Amino acid sequence: MVTIGEAFTPTDGIIFSATDVKLKIGDSLIPSPGSLHLTVGSCIWSCEERNASISIPWPRVGVHAISSVPGEGLFMMLDVNIVWPGFYSGPPAENNGDAHPDEQGEDDEGHDSEISESAMTEMWLQPASREILDQMFSAMRECQSLNPGSDVSEDEDYMEAEEDELEEVGDMRNLQLDGAKATELQRLLEIRSSSGMMSSLGDYAKATICIDLASSLLGLPFDTDTAMKLSGLRKTAYANGRRTLEKVLDINKTLGIGEICVQVGVTQVQQEAATLLEAYKQYAGQGGSGGIDFSHPQYATMAVFQACKRQKVKPPKTKLLPFSHLKPAQWSMLEKNWEKFLATGAADMGPKGANTRGVVVKELAARGEEEQANGGGSSAARKHASPEKIEPYQSWKKRMLEKAYRELELQRGSG
């Protein structure tokens, strides 16, 4: 149990002690610094001036890490909601609807903490110098290694959780945030981020997502489910936050049609989707919408979706929608726009078999139909009477379309 009571100094099992250490719980910074004692069984902060102390057993510490936000210190994520009368009233009501005060009272007895998956408390220990901070981190690693049930990684930058315990919060303890890549992203985020864009993300959510992005850039495995639990965000909020940080940090990777088809499992429509996208770009450009950013994944995703429908492959809309980065209402609007585009293209091309394949196809087909219609009236215009010019119309049209496809592929390859 987490124990709250009067100030005291432990006498047994002390691994490390430091004075002049500030304590911040959630949004509340306790004005008076106190003494920190790391023992074999718990982390103890005691303030003589306030005559108050808090003792946290190591199993309650889900994560500890060196952090530069809100100030340089040792961050801890506790898997219990704490209410400390006079110091910390608990997290906001919207994030603590089912929480109950876990620790109340004036004595050292304390109360058992009521825990749920969403019951978490953020805490920072801020020493007087960086040297003491490094000593605190090393001592805390040692304490957790001595504590029964603690699973401590030997890697100071990343923690390799065991596969059978990936869903446990403790599997990501000792994740040090000053690892080279994660720290680089954090500092860049502090420089580039604006209060408006990042207002929905807390400090620890930002740190967790930065580690996620760093792992992705370095090709390291990362458990997103555990990250969402630690960040305190729901799946949608985490995904939106990750995309926001990708944009702010300018590391967002634009997915192409090929990657989308592979991930969704519809590689057979890749060529059709690529052709449709090129045709749509021409169509949108003719409408005077020159400012459209076709690099946005919504267009590639919709091209794959429409290609599936045209080839009578059941389009996996639920899988495709996340790739588009659109809300359902926005997706519906884009789908209607594409249906309008396809209807116009189908009308220009005639039979259903002559699918819209791009401007080159339409121009050649239209030119061929015109020549076929006017071909019988002027024999003088024909310099060479070849069998190809008197072949059946459908055969000629099929040949012309095949030729157009080849030319289109050559144009795309040279571009």
Short mmCIF file of C-alpha atoms in Angstrom, two decimals:
data_model
loop_
_atom_site.label_atom_id
_atom_site.label_comp_id
_atom_site.label_asym_id
_atom_site.label_seq_id
_atom_site.Cartn_x
_atom_site.Cartn_y
_atom_site.Cartn_z
CA MET A 1 0.00 0.00 0.00
CA VAL A 2 1.02 3.63 -0.50
CA THR A 3 1.38 5.27 2.92
CA ILE A 4 0.86 8.95 3.71
CA GLY A 5 1.72 10.31 7.14
CA GLU A 6 4.03 12.49 9.20
CA ALA A 7 7.63 13.25 8.32
CA PHE A 8 10.12 10.54 9.29
CA THR A 9 13.50 9.13 8.33
CA PRO A 10 13.78 5.40 7.61
CA THR A 11 16.56 3.45 9.29
CA ASP A 12 16.56 0.08 7.52
CA GLY A 13 17.39 -0.97 3.98
CA ILE A 14 18.42 2.46 2.69
CA ILE A 15 20.08 2.31 -0.74
CA PHE A 16 20.25 6.04 -1.47
CA SER A 17 19.33 9.31 0.23
CA ALA A 18 19.30 12.92 -0.97
CA THR A 19 18.16 16.24 0.46
CA ASP A 20 16.61 19.29 -1.18
CA VAL A 21 14.43 17.23 -3.52
CA LYS A 22 11.21 18.81 -4.79
CA LEU A 23 8.08 16.71 -5.32
CA LYS A 24 5.47 17.30 -8.01
CA ILE A 25 2.32 15.16 -8.16
CA GLY A 26 0.17 15.65 -11.23
CA ASP A 27 -0.26 19.41 -11.63
CA SER A 28 0.61 20.17 -8.00
CA LEU A 29 4.14 21.15 -6.96
CA ILE A 30 4.73 20.94 -3.21
CA PRO A 31 6.40 24.28 -2.37
CA SER A 32 8.83 22.95 0.23
CA PRO A 33 11.62 20.53 -0.77
CA GLY A 34 12.18 17.40 1.26
CA SER A 35 14.44 14.39 1.70
CA LEU A 36 14.35 11.39 -0.62
CA HIS A 37 15.10 7.90 0.67
CA LEU A 38 15.24 4.93 -1.70
CA THR A 39 15.06 1.71 0.28
CA VAL A 40 14.87 -1.93 -0.65
CA GLY A 41 11.09 -1.91 -0.30
CA SER A 42 9.89 1.58 -1.16
CA CYS A 43 10.51 5.12 -2.34
CA ILE A 44 10.07 7.61 0.53
CA TRP A 45 9.81 11.40 0.32
CA SER A 46 9.67 13.25 3.64
CA CYS A 47 9.34 16.99 4.33
CA GLU A 48 10.14 18.20 7.85
CA GLU A 49 8.85 21.71 7.13
CA ARG A 50 5.42 20.37 6.18
CA ASN A 51 5.59 17.44 8.60
CA ALA A 52 4.42 15.14 5.82
CA SER A 53 5.72 12.08 4.04
CA ILE A 54 4.70 9.59 1.37
CA SER A 55 6.00 6.05 1.05
CA ILE A 56 5.50 4.23 -2.26
CA PRO A 57 6.26 0.49 -2.52
CA TRP A 58 8.14 -0.44 -5.68
CA PRO A 59 5.35 -2.62 -7.15
CA ARG A 60 3.28 0.57 -7.44
CA VAL A 61 5.90 2.22 -9.67
CA GLY A 62 4.88 1.29 -13.20
CA VAL A 63 7.54 3.37 -14.95
CA HIS A 64 10.46 5.53 -13.90
CA ALA A 65 12.47 7.64 -16.30
CA ILE A 66 14.70 10.70 -16.56
CA SER A 67 12.63 13.53 -17.99
CA SER A 68 13.27 17.15 -18.96
CA VAL A 69 9.59 18.12 -18.75
CA PRO A 70 8.31 20.04 -16.76
CA GLY A 71 11.83 20.33 -15.32
CA GLU A 72 14.84 18.06 -15.20
CA GLY A 73 13.98 15.29 -12.80
CA LEU A 74 12.99 11.68 -12.26
CA PHE A 75 9.53 10.86 -13.57
CA MET A 76 7.45 8.06 -12.04
CA MET A 77 4.13 6.64 -13.19
CA LEU A 78 2.23 5.03 -10.33
CA ASP A 79 -0.49 2.48 -11.08
CA VAL A 80 -2.75 3.90 -8.37
CA ASN A 81 -4.80 7.07 -7.95
CA ILE A 82 -3.54 9.14 -5.02
CA VAL A 83 -5.36 11.86 -3.09
CA TRP A 84 -3.17 13.67 -0.55
CA PRO A 85 -5.22 16.21 1.44
CA GLY A 86 -3.54 19.59 1.42
CA PHE A 87 -1.11 18.63 -1.32
CA TYR A 88 -2.87 16.86 -4.21
CA SER A 89 -6.59 16.48 -4.84
CA GLY A 90 -6.31 13.85 -7.54
CA PRO A 91 -6.55 13.92 -11.35
CA PRO A 92 -9.30 15.86 -13.17
CA ALA A 93 -12.79 14.44 -12.76
CA GLU A 94 -13.07 13.54 -16.45
CA ASN A 95 -10.13 11.18 -16.13
CA ASN A 96 -11.00 9.96 -12.67
CA GLY A 97 -14.70 9.26 -12.78
CA ASP A 98 -14.45 5.89 -11.06
CA ALA A 99 -11.56 6.74 -8.81
CA HIS A 100 -11.78 7.00 -5.06
CA PRO A 101 -9.38 8.59 -2.59
CA ASP A 102 -6.75 5.99 -1.99
CA GLU A 103 -4.73 7.62 0.72
CA GLN A 104 -6.16 9.75 3.51
CA GLY A 105 -5.33 10.21 7.13
CA GLU A 106 -2.82 11.75 9.47
CA ASP A 107 -1.01 8.60 10.64
CA ASP A 108 1.42 6.15 9.07
CA GLU A 109 -1.10 3.35 8.65
CA GLY A 110 -2.33 4.38 5.20
CA HIS A 111 -4.98 2.65 3.16
CA ASP A 112 -4.94 0.09 0.40
CA SER A 113 -5.10 1.74 -3.01
CA GLU A 114 -8.03 0.92 -5.24
CA ILE A 115 -6.60 0.08 -8.65
CA SER A 116 -8.11 -0.08 -12.11
CA GLU A 117 -6.60 -0.09 -15.58
CA SER A 118 -7.05 3.67 -15.82
CA ALA A 119 -5.90 4.41 -12.23
CA MET A 120 -2.59 6.19 -12.60
CA THR A 121 -0.74 9.06 -10.95
CA GLU A 122 2.16 11.00 -12.45
CA MET A 123 4.93 12.09 -10.09
CA TRP A 124 8.22 13.94 -10.50
CA LEU A 125 11.21 14.06 -8.13
CA GLN A 126 13.39 17.08 -8.91
CA PRO A 127 16.83 17.15 -7.23
CA ALA A 128 19.18 20.12 -6.98
CA SER A 129 21.64 18.93 -9.65
CA ARG A 130 22.01 16.64 -12.64
CA GLU A 131 24.66 14.62 -10.82
CA ILE A 132 22.21 13.77 -8.05
CA LEU A 133 19.57 12.95 -10.66
CA ASP A 134 21.84 10.38 -12.29
CA GLN A 135 22.58 8.85 -8.89
CA MET A 136 18.85 8.71 -8.13
CA PHE A 137 18.14 6.91 -11.39
CA SER A 138 20.88 4.34 -10.83
CA ALA A 139 19.77 3.76 -7.25
CA MET A 140 16.15 3.32 -8.29
CA ARG A 141 17.19 0.72 -10.85
CA GLU A 142 19.05 -1.12 -8.13
CA CYS A 143 16.10 -0.93 -5.73
CA GLN A 144 13.69 -2.32 -8.30
CA SER A 145 16.09 -5.13 -9.15
CA LEU A 146 16.14 -6.05 -5.45
CA ASN A 147 12.39 -5.78 -5.10
CA PRO A 148 10.58 -9.10 -5.62
CA GLY A 149 8.49 -9.06 -8.79
CA SER A 150 10.41 -6.20 -10.40
CA ASP A 151 11.55 -6.87 -13.95
CA VAL A 152 14.36 -4.44 -14.71
CA SER A 153 16.01 -4.05 -18.09
CA GLU A 154 19.76 -3.70 -18.43
CA ASP A 155 19.32 -1.34 -21.40
CA GLU A 156 19.18 2.27 -20.24
CA ASP A 157 17.61 3.48 -23.47
CA TYR A 158 14.92 0.87 -24.12
CA MET A 159 13.33 -1.85 -22.06
CA GLU A 160 12.82 -5.25 -23.67
CA ALA A 161 9.67 -6.60 -22.11
CA GLU A 162 9.07 -10.35 -22.01
CA GLU A 163 6.53 -11.50 -24.56
CA ASP A 164 4.21 -13.07 -22.02
CA GLU A 165 3.97 -9.85 -19.98
CA LEU A 166 3.64 -7.18 -22.64
CA GLU A 167 0.28 -6.06 -21.31
CA GLU A 168 1.63 -5.30 -17.86
CA VAL A 169 2.54 -1.72 -17.02
CA GLY A 170 5.63 -2.93 -15.22
CA ASP A 171 7.04 -4.31 -18.47
CA MET A 172 8.08 -0.79 -19.48
CA ARG A 173 9.71 0.32 -16.23
CA ASN A 174 13.18 1.84 -16.50
CA LEU A 175 12.45 3.37 -19.90
CA GLN A 176 14.96 6.22 -19.84
CA LEU A 177 13.70 9.15 -21.86
CA ASP A 178 17.12 10.64 -22.52
CA GLY A 179 17.94 7.93 -25.09
CA ALA A 180 19.53 9.58 -28.11
CA LYS A 181 16.67 9.39 -30.60
CA ALA A 182 13.79 9.89 -28.17
CA THR A 183 15.49 12.90 -26.59
CA GLU A 184 16.18 14.36 -30.01
CA LEU A 185 12.49 14.13 -30.89
CA GLN A 186 11.43 15.56 -27.52
CA ARG A 187 13.67 18.59 -27.86
CA LEU A 188 12.59 19.17 -31.44
CA LEU A 189 8.98 18.91 -30.31
CA GLU A 190 9.53 21.54 -27.62
CA ILE A 191 10.92 23.90 -30.25
CA ARG A 192 8.31 23.35 -32.93
CA SER A 193 5.12 22.65 -31.02
CA SER A 194 2.48 25.31 -30.48
CA SER A 195 0.11 25.42 -27.56
CA GLY A 196 -2.93 25.06 -29.81
CA MET A 197 -1.87 21.87 -31.56
CA MET A 198 -0.54 20.11 -28.48
CA SER A 199 -3.07 21.23 -25.89
CA SER A 200 -4.83 17.85 -25.86
CA LEU A 201 -1.65 15.90 -25.03
CA GLY A 202 -0.10 15.67 -21.60
CA ASP A 203 3.63 15.66 -20.97
CA TYR A 204 3.84 11.92 -20.50
CA ALA A 205 1.66 11.23 -23.54
CA LYS A 206 4.10 13.30 -25.62
CA ALA A 207 7.07 11.44 -24.16
CA THR A 208 5.47 8.05 -24.84
CA ILE A 209 4.63 8.94 -28.44
CA CYS A 210 8.16 10.28 -28.97
CA ILE A 211 9.52 6.91 -27.87
CA ASP A 212 7.04 5.22 -30.21
CA LEU A 213 8.24 7.35 -33.13
CA ALA A 214 11.90 6.83 -32.21
CA SER A 215 11.35 3.06 -32.15
CA SER A 216 9.70 3.25 -35.56
CA LEU A 217 12.55 5.30 -37.04
CA LEU A 218 15.17 2.94 -35.61
CA GLY A 219 13.27 -0.19 -36.63
CA LEU A 220 12.86 -1.38 -33.05
CA PRO A 221 9.81 -3.30 -31.77
CA PHE A 222 7.29 -1.31 -29.78
CA ASP A 223 4.12 -2.43 -28.00
CA THR A 224 1.45 0.14 -28.86
CA ASP A 225 -1.15 -1.35 -26.51
CA THR A 226 1.12 -0.86 -23.52
CA ALA A 227 2.05 2.62 -24.75
CA MET A 228 -1.62 3.62 -24.89
CA LYS A 229 -2.12 2.37 -21.35
CA LEU A 230 0.85 4.35 -20.11
CA SER A 231 -0.05 7.50 -22.03
CA GLY A 232 -3.57 7.53 -20.58
CA LEU A 233 -5.07 7.96 -24.06
CA ARG A 234 -7.72 5.98 -25.87
CA LYS A 235 -6.87 4.30 -29.18
CA THR A 236 -8.28 7.08 -31.37
CA ALA A 237 -6.72 9.86 -29.28
CA TYR A 238 -3.35 8.09 -29.34
CA ALA A 239 -3.47 7.67 -33.12
CA ASN A 240 -4.44 11.32 -33.61
CA GLY A 241 -1.71 12.44 -31.23
CA ARG A 242 0.86 10.34 -33.05
CA ARG A 243 -0.13 11.84 -36.41
CA THR A 244 0.05 15.34 -34.92
CA LEU A 245 3.56 14.75 -33.61
CA GLU A 246 4.60 13.29 -36.96
CA LYS A 247 3.48 16.49 -38.67
CA VAL A 248 5.08 18.78 -36.09
CA LEU A 249 8.36 16.85 -36.23
CA ASP A 250 8.14 16.55 -40.03
CA ILE A 251 8.69 12.80 -39.99
CA ASN A 252 5.32 11.70 -41.31
CA LYS A 253 5.70 9.02 -43.95
CA THR A 254 3.23 9.22 -46.82
CA LEU A 255 1.80 5.83 -47.65
CA GLY A 256 1.52 5.00 -51.32
CA ILE A 257 -0.95 2.79 -53.12
CA GLY A 258 1.46 -0.14 -53.10
CA GLU A 259 1.95 -0.08 -49.33
CA ILE A 260 -1.77 0.29 -48.69
CA CYS A 261 -2.59 -2.64 -50.96
CA VAL A 262 0.00 -4.85 -49.28
CA GLN A 263 -1.14 -4.02 -45.75
CA VAL A 264 -4.82 -4.51 -46.59
CA GLY A 265 -4.21 -7.61 -48.71
CA VAL A 266 -5.59 -6.45 -52.08
CA THR A 267 -2.44 -6.34 -54.21
CA GLN A 268 -4.45 -7.43 -57.25
CA VAL A 269 -6.02 -3.97 -57.54
CA GLN A 270 -2.77 -2.01 -57.23
CA GLN A 271 -2.39 -1.23 -60.94
CA GLU A 272 -6.06 -0.28 -61.29
CA ALA A 273 -5.83 1.99 -58.25
CA ALA A 274 -2.71 3.74 -59.56
CA THR A 275 -4.41 4.41 -62.89
CA LEU A 276 -7.54 5.72 -61.21
CA LEU A 277 -5.51 8.08 -59.03
CA GLU A 278 -3.70 9.54 -62.04
CA ALA A 279 -7.02 10.03 -63.82
CA TYR A 280 -8.51 11.68 -60.74
CA LYS A 281 -5.61 14.12 -60.56
CA GLN A 282 -6.34 15.17 -64.14
CA TYR A 283 -10.05 15.42 -63.38
CA ALA A 284 -9.52 17.53 -60.28
CA GLY A 285 -7.03 19.74 -62.11
CA GLN A 286 -9.53 20.49 -64.86
CA GLY A 287 -11.95 21.73 -62.22
CA GLY A 288 -9.58 24.51 -61.22
CA SER A 289 -8.52 22.85 -57.96
CA GLY A 290 -4.82 23.32 -58.51
CA GLY A 291 -4.09 23.67 -54.81
CA ILE A 292 -5.02 20.10 -53.87
CA ASP A 293 -2.31 18.22 -52.00
CA PHE A 294 -2.48 14.81 -53.63
CA SER A 295 0.25 13.53 -51.33
CA HIS A 296 -2.37 13.27 -48.59
CA PRO A 297 -3.14 9.57 -48.08
CA GLN A 298 -6.88 10.08 -48.50
CA TYR A 299 -6.56 10.04 -52.30
CA ALA A 300 -4.41 6.92 -52.52
CA THR A 301 -6.71 5.16 -50.06
CA MET A 302 -9.86 6.11 -51.98
CA ALA A 303 -8.24 4.97 -55.23
CA VAL A 304 -7.65 1.54 -53.69
CA PHE A 305 -11.23 1.48 -52.38
CA GLN A 306 -12.72 2.34 -55.78
CA ALA A 307 -10.42 -0.11 -57.57
CA CYS A 308 -11.70 -2.88 -55.30
CA LYS A 309 -15.28 -2.01 -56.17
CA ARG A 310 -14.56 -1.92 -59.90
CA GLN A 311 -12.82 -5.28 -59.84
CA LYS A 312 -15.60 -6.76 -57.71
CA VAL A 313 -13.29 -7.26 -54.75
CA LYS A 314 -15.04 -6.59 -51.47
CA PRO A 315 -13.41 -3.34 -50.30
CA PRO A 316 -12.23 -3.59 -46.67
CA LYS A 317 -13.51 -0.14 -45.72
CA THR A 318 -12.93 -0.62 -41.99
CA LYS A 319 -9.26 -1.34 -42.69
CA LEU A 320 -8.85 1.38 -45.30
CA LEU A 321 -10.40 4.24 -43.33
CA PRO A 322 -7.51 4.59 -40.84
CA PHE A 323 -5.04 4.92 -43.73
CA SER A 324 -6.98 7.90 -45.11
CA HIS A 325 -6.64 9.97 -41.90
CA LEU A 326 -10.25 11.05 -42.44
CA LYS A 327 -13.30 11.02 -40.24
CA PRO A 328 -16.27 8.94 -41.47
CA ALA A 329 -18.16 12.04 -42.60
CA GLN A 330 -15.15 13.31 -44.54
CA TRP A 331 -14.69 9.89 -46.12
CA SER A 332 -18.32 9.90 -47.29
CA MET A 333 -17.87 13.31 -48.92
CA LEU A 334 -14.73 12.17 -50.72
CA GLU A 335 -16.44 8.96 -51.84
CA LYS A 336 -19.31 10.94 -53.38
CA ASN A 337 -16.82 13.14 -55.20
CA TRP A 338 -15.09 10.09 -56.63
CA GLU A 339 -18.38 8.53 -57.68
CA LYS A 340 -19.16 11.72 -59.58
CA PHE A 341 -15.75 11.58 -61.21
CA LEU A 342 -16.16 7.93 -62.20
CA ALA A 343 -19.62 8.53 -63.60
CA THR A 344 -18.28 11.29 -65.82
CA GLY A 345 -15.39 9.14 -66.95
CA ALA A 346 -17.63 6.17 -67.69
CA ALA A 347 -19.92 8.35 -69.78
CA ASP A 348 -16.98 9.59 -71.85
CA MET A 349 -15.60 6.10 -72.42
CA GLY A 350 -18.84 4.39 -73.39
CA PRO A 351 -19.06 0.63 -72.58
CA LYS A 352 -18.36 -0.56 -69.07
CA GLY A 353 -15.44 -2.62 -70.29
CA ALA A 354 -13.58 0.55 -71.25
CA ASN A 355 -12.78 1.66 -67.73
CA THR A 356 -11.27 5.05 -67.07
CA ARG A 357 -7.53 4.55 -67.34
CA GLY A 358 -6.28 8.10 -67.71
CA VAL A 359 -6.34 11.01 -70.10
CA VAL A 360 -4.18 9.22 -72.68
CA VAL A 361 -6.71 6.40 -72.95
CA LYS A 362 -9.66 8.76 -73.33
CA GLU A 363 -7.96 10.87 -75.97
CA LEU A 364 -6.88 7.90 -78.08
CA ALA A 365 -10.28 6.23 -77.81
CA ALA A 366 -12.13 9.40 -78.80
CA ARG A 367 -9.74 10.03 -81.69
CA GLY A 368 -10.14 6.46 -82.88
CA GLU A 369 -13.93 6.62 -82.83
CA GLU A 370 -13.85 9.83 -84.85
CA GLU A 371 -11.51 8.35 -87.45
CA GLN A 372 -13.65 5.22 -87.68
CA ALA A 373 -16.78 7.30 -88.26
CA ASN A 374 -15.15 9.40 -91.00
CA GLY A 375 -13.03 6.65 -92.50
CA GLY A 376 -15.46 5.50 -95.24
CA GLY A 377 -15.98 8.89 -96.91
CA SER A 378 -12.52 9.80 -98.13
CA SER A 379 -10.36 7.16 -99.73
CA ALA A 380 -7.88 9.81 -100.85
CA ALA A 381 -7.05 10.56 -97.26
CA ARG A 382 -5.82 7.04 -96.78
CA LYS A 383 -2.22 6.73 -97.91
CA HIS A 384 -1.98 3.05 -97.05
CA ALA A 385 -4.89 0.65 -97.24
CA SER A 386 -3.89 -1.80 -94.54
CA PRO A 387 -6.05 -4.61 -93.10
CA GLU A 388 -5.98 -2.90 -89.72
CA LYS A 389 -8.20 -0.08 -90.98
CA ILE A 390 -10.96 -2.38 -92.09
CA GLU A 391 -10.91 -4.65 -89.04
CA PRO A 392 -14.05 -4.85 -86.86
CA TYR A 393 -14.59 -1.84 -84.65
CA GLN A 394 -14.54 -3.73 -81.34
CA SER A 395 -11.25 -5.45 -82.24
CA TRP A 396 -9.71 -2.16 -83.31
CA LYS A 397 -10.88 -0.45 -80.15
CA LYS A 398 -9.43 -3.21 -77.97
CA ARG A 399 -6.09 -2.90 -79.75
CA MET A 400 -6.06 0.87 -79.36
CA LEU A 401 -6.78 0.62 -75.65
CA GLU A 402 -3.98 -1.88 -75.16
CA LYS A 403 -1.62 0.46 -76.98
CA ALA A 404 -2.79 3.34 -74.80
CA TYR A 405 -2.14 1.32 -71.66
CA ARG A 406 1.42 0.65 -72.80
CA GLU A 407 2.02 4.33 -73.58
CA LEU A 408 0.62 5.33 -70.22
CA GLU A 409 2.92 2.90 -68.43
CA LEU A 410 5.90 4.28 -70.36
CA GLN A 411 4.94 7.84 -69.43
CA ARG A 412 4.62 6.93 -65.77
CA GLY A 413 7.93 5.06 -65.85
CA SER A 414 9.80 7.96 -67.43
CA GLY A 415 8.16 10.46 -65.04
#
